[in-house]
Tab-separated table of C-alpha atoms in Angstrom:
chain	number	residue	atom	x	y	z
A	1	MET	CA	40.153	34.751	22.387
A	2	LYS	CA	38.641	38.098	21.455
A	3	PRO	CA	36.453	39.880	24.034
A	4	ILE	CA	32.844	38.801	23.944
A	5	ARG	CA	30.602	41.530	22.609
A	6	ARG	CA	27.296	41.775	24.383
A	7	GLY	CA	24.406	40.612	22.251
A	8	LEU	CA	26.355	38.188	20.076
A	9	ILE	CA	25.880	35.144	22.267
A	10	PRO	CA	22.398	33.632	22.707
A	11	ALA	CA	20.644	34.885	25.809
A	12	ALA	CA	18.281	31.951	26.312
A	13	GLY	CA	19.398	31.414	29.899
A	14	ILE	CA	20.286	35.019	30.708
A	15	ALA	CA	18.048	37.665	29.150
A	16	VAL	CA	14.890	35.798	30.087
A	17	VAL	CA	16.010	34.748	33.563
A	18	ALA	CA	13.262	36.901	35.089
A	19	ILE	CA	10.402	35.177	33.276
A	20	LEU	CA	7.883	34.012	35.853
A	21	LEU	CA	6.469	30.540	35.435
A	22	SER	CA	3.462	28.740	36.819
A	23	ALA	CA	3.307	25.260	38.303
A	24	CYS	CA	-0.216	24.175	37.393
A	25	GLY	CA	-0.928	21.192	35.168
A	26	GLY	CA	-1.857	17.542	34.989
A	27	PRO	CA	0.015	14.320	35.754
A	28	VAL	CA	3.193	13.519	33.861
A	29	ALA	CA	3.728	10.239	32.016
A	30	ALA	CA	6.698	8.153	33.124
A	31	SER	CA	8.348	8.666	29.725
A	32	SER	CA	8.211	12.466	30.011
A	33	ALA	CA	10.562	14.804	31.849
A	34	VAL	CA	8.038	17.645	31.846
A	35	ILE	CA	4.695	18.623	30.368
A	36	VAL	CA	4.420	22.218	29.144
A	37	GLY	CA	0.793	22.779	28.285
A	38	GLU	CA	-0.029	19.817	26.072
A	39	GLN	CA	3.547	19.320	24.875
A	40	ALA	CA	5.791	16.709	26.457
A	41	VAL	CA	9.569	16.815	26.704
A	42	ALA	CA	10.687	13.182	26.707
A	43	ASN	CA	13.137	11.762	29.208
A	44	THR	CA	15.270	10.697	26.252
A	45	THR	CA	15.479	14.315	25.062
A	46	LEU	CA	16.767	15.381	28.475
A	47	ASP	CA	19.164	12.430	28.678
A	48	ASN	CA	20.600	13.171	25.234
A	49	TYR	CA	21.049	16.862	26.055
A	50	VAL	CA	22.973	16.109	29.251
A	51	SER	CA	25.021	13.350	27.588
A	52	ASP	CA	26.025	15.681	24.746
A	53	LEU	CA	27.033	18.349	27.249
A	54	HIS	CA	29.144	15.975	29.343
A	55	ARG	CA	30.760	14.532	26.239
A	56	ALA	CA	31.719	18.015	25.044
A	57	LEU	CA	33.149	18.803	28.487
A	58	ASN	CA	35.089	15.514	28.527
A	59	GLN	CA	33.126	14.339	31.540
A	60	PRO	CA	31.741	10.826	32.104
A	61	VAL	CA	28.513	10.593	30.140
A	62	ASP	CA	26.911	8.139	32.558
A	63	GLN	CA	27.518	10.184	35.711
A	64	ALA	CA	25.206	13.188	35.348
A	65	ASP	CA	24.178	14.394	38.791
A	66	PHE	CA	20.797	15.674	39.917
A	67	GLU	CA	21.801	19.332	39.625
A	68	ALA	CA	22.987	18.857	36.044
A	69	MET	CA	19.727	17.180	35.087
A	70	GLN	CA	17.691	19.956	36.699
A	71	ALA	CA	19.690	22.711	34.994
A	72	ALA	CA	19.256	21.060	31.600
A	73	LEU	CA	15.538	20.528	32.156
A	74	ASN	CA	15.132	24.178	33.152
A	75	ARG	CA	16.617	25.185	29.801
A	76	LEU	CA	14.365	22.769	27.905
A	77	ILE	CA	11.309	24.149	29.711
A	78	LEU	CA	12.310	27.682	28.776
A	79	GLU	CA	12.867	26.649	25.152
A	80	ASN	CA	9.407	25.129	24.995
A	81	LEU	CA	7.708	28.162	26.533
A	82	ILE	CA	9.459	30.529	24.138
A	83	ASP	CA	8.616	28.300	21.167
A	84	GLN	CA	4.948	28.251	22.121
A	85	SER	CA	4.980	32.010	22.716
A	86	SER	CA	6.519	32.720	19.325
A	87	ALA	CA	4.022	30.433	17.594
A	88	LYS	CA	1.118	32.334	19.137
A	89	LEU	CA	2.676	35.628	18.030
A	90	GLY	CA	3.380	34.389	14.496
A	91	ILE	CA	7.139	34.863	14.811
A	92	VAL	CA	9.225	32.802	12.382
A	93	ILE	CA	12.994	32.304	12.519
A	94	THR	CA	14.443	30.697	9.394
A	95	ASP	CA	17.480	28.457	9.086
A	96	ALA	CA	19.126	31.267	7.132
A	97	ASP	CA	18.559	33.637	10.070
A	98	ILE	CA	20.173	31.156	12.443
A	99	GLN	CA	23.192	30.480	10.240
A	100	ALA	CA	23.755	34.204	9.713
A	101	ALA	CA	23.706	34.820	13.471
A	102	ILE	CA	26.123	31.950	14.078
A	103	ALA	CA	28.474	33.257	11.383
A	104	THR	CA	28.436	36.714	12.980
A	105	ALA	CA	29.252	35.291	16.397
A	106	GLU	CA	32.047	33.120	15.009
A	107	ALA	CA	33.573	36.084	13.206
A	108	SER	CA	33.527	38.159	16.379
A	109	LEU	CA	34.922	35.438	18.625
A	110	GLY	CA	37.607	34.189	16.272
A	111	GLY	CA	36.126	30.991	14.910
A	112	HIS	CA	33.840	28.022	15.471
A	113	ASP	CA	35.899	26.469	18.268
A	114	GLN	CA	35.867	29.725	20.209
A	115	LEU	CA	32.098	29.924	19.871
A	116	LEU	CA	31.735	26.351	21.112
A	117	ALA	CA	33.866	27.175	24.145
A	118	VAL	CA	31.779	30.217	25.036
A	119	LEU	CA	28.530	28.299	24.707
A	120	LEU	CA	29.849	25.448	26.835
A	121	GLU	CA	30.473	27.978	29.595
A	122	SER	CA	26.702	28.505	29.550
A	123	GLN	CA	26.109	24.726	29.589
A	124	ILE	CA	25.000	24.644	25.954
A	125	PRO	CA	26.292	21.534	24.126
A	126	PRO	CA	27.287	21.588	20.439
A	127	SER	CA	24.091	19.759	19.489
A	128	ALA	CA	21.993	22.632	20.897
A	129	ILE	CA	23.764	25.553	19.206
A	130	ASN	CA	21.130	26.081	16.511
A	131	ASN	CA	18.371	26.021	19.118
A	132	ALA	CA	20.223	28.512	21.309
A	133	PHE	CA	20.576	31.000	18.472
A	134	ARG	CA	16.994	30.428	17.360
A	135	LEU	CA	15.774	31.282	20.862
A	136	SER	CA	17.976	34.362	21.028
A	137	LEU	CA	16.630	35.619	17.704
A	138	THR	CA	13.075	34.824	18.778
A	139	LEU	CA	13.443	36.867	21.956
A	140	GLU	CA	14.803	39.785	19.951
A	141	LYS	CA	11.691	39.725	17.742
A	142	MET	CA	9.124	39.217	20.494
A	143	GLY	CA	9.598	42.602	22.160
A	144	PRO	CA	8.942	44.760	19.078
A	145	VAL	CA	5.926	42.603	18.187
A	146	LEU	CA	4.411	42.979	21.661
A	147	VAL	CA	5.150	46.678	22.228
A	148	PRO	CA	6.354	48.259	18.969
A	149	GLY	CA	8.132	51.583	19.135
A	150	THR	CA	9.220	51.243	22.765
A	151	ASP	CA	12.678	51.012	24.311
A	152	THR	CA	14.582	47.827	25.148
A	153	LYS	CA	13.572	47.828	28.809
A	154	ALA	CA	9.876	48.048	27.974
A	155	GLN	CA	10.208	45.293	25.390
A	156	GLN	CA	12.000	42.993	27.828
A	157	GLN	CA	9.243	43.573	30.374
A	158	ALA	CA	6.619	42.794	27.742
A	159	VAL	CA	8.335	39.492	26.916
A	160	TYR	CA	8.545	38.713	30.639
A	161	ASP	CA	4.838	39.353	31.103
A	162	TYR	CA	3.787	37.477	27.974
A	163	VAL	CA	5.668	34.279	28.771
A	164	PHE	CA	4.492	34.440	32.381
A	165	GLN	CA	0.876	34.663	31.282
A	166	LEU	CA	1.301	31.835	28.792
A	167	ALA	CA	2.925	29.590	31.397
A	168	ALA	CA	0.120	30.331	33.844
A	169	GLU	CA	-2.443	29.547	31.159
A	170	ILE	CA	-1.025	26.273	29.855
A	171	GLY	CA	0.782	24.935	32.950
A	172	VAL	CA	4.284	23.593	33.581
A	173	THR	CA	4.377	20.171	35.243
A	174	PRO	CA	7.736	18.409	35.711
A	175	ASN	CA	8.150	14.716	36.352
A	176	PRO	CA	8.482	14.476	40.170
A	177	ARG	CA	11.760	12.584	39.835
A	178	TYR	CA	13.356	15.836	38.602
A	179	GLY	CA	11.887	18.008	41.348
A	180	THR	CA	8.928	20.322	41.779
A	181	TRP	CA	8.355	23.590	39.954
A	182	ASP	CA	9.199	26.568	42.166
A	183	ALA	CA	7.516	29.574	40.547
A	184	ALA	CA	8.844	31.972	43.191
A	185	GLN	CA	12.447	31.016	42.385
A	186	LEU	CA	11.793	30.556	38.660
A	187	THR	CA	13.365	27.122	38.633
A	188	LEU	CA	12.937	23.459	39.410
A	189	GLY	CA	13.125	22.992	43.162
A	190	ALA	CA	13.270	20.226	45.715
A	191	LEU	CA	11.988	16.731	45.161
A	192	PRO	CA	8.483	15.957	46.397
A	193	SER	CA	8.458	14.657	49.959
A	194	ASP	CA	7.575	11.141	48.794
A	195	LEU	CA	10.737	10.887	46.654
A	196	SER	CA	13.793	10.488	48.838
A	197	THR	CA	16.497	9.900	46.227
A	198	PRO	CA	17.273	12.317	43.349
A	199	VAL	CA	17.378	10.930	39.843
A	200	SER	CA	20.782	10.132	38.354
A	201	LYS	CA	21.735	9.067	34.870
């Protein structure tokens, strides 16, 4: 496989790893994995994401562990926050934009299968490829919109600050069965004390 050129692969779980999140919010319905503001991510969405990932990795679909569920939910939370941020900023990514970015990555890596392999290393299943590229393109556009004419570092900081403020404003509330939101560590953390057994698929 050809060397991976920086910037070609979506950075949804990497370039925005420093985004600070807030843990405020209301109760979560049993059918939801998390509430981000007023938007719910359904348990079925999380289950399907993890099942697709395990299937692509040739792992048992019905044996997702707690850590795998948390990691997937973290990504879905980030996707939702970035989507809501881009909507507020008026940023639009078209299907043509996404397909062009995918084609560029495939050409650099040596084909579709090579791209799939690289994305799987980042725990991105085939069914989430379009979303991953959409988020990457969104992040690229957010910086110049927030602080036009500045360098990359300043733009990344602006994105960091913007998503942090949005998360604090709207709230991020996970279903307790998937853990509590740890804003200091920027991730889902331990289960609440009244839940003794982690969720499993």
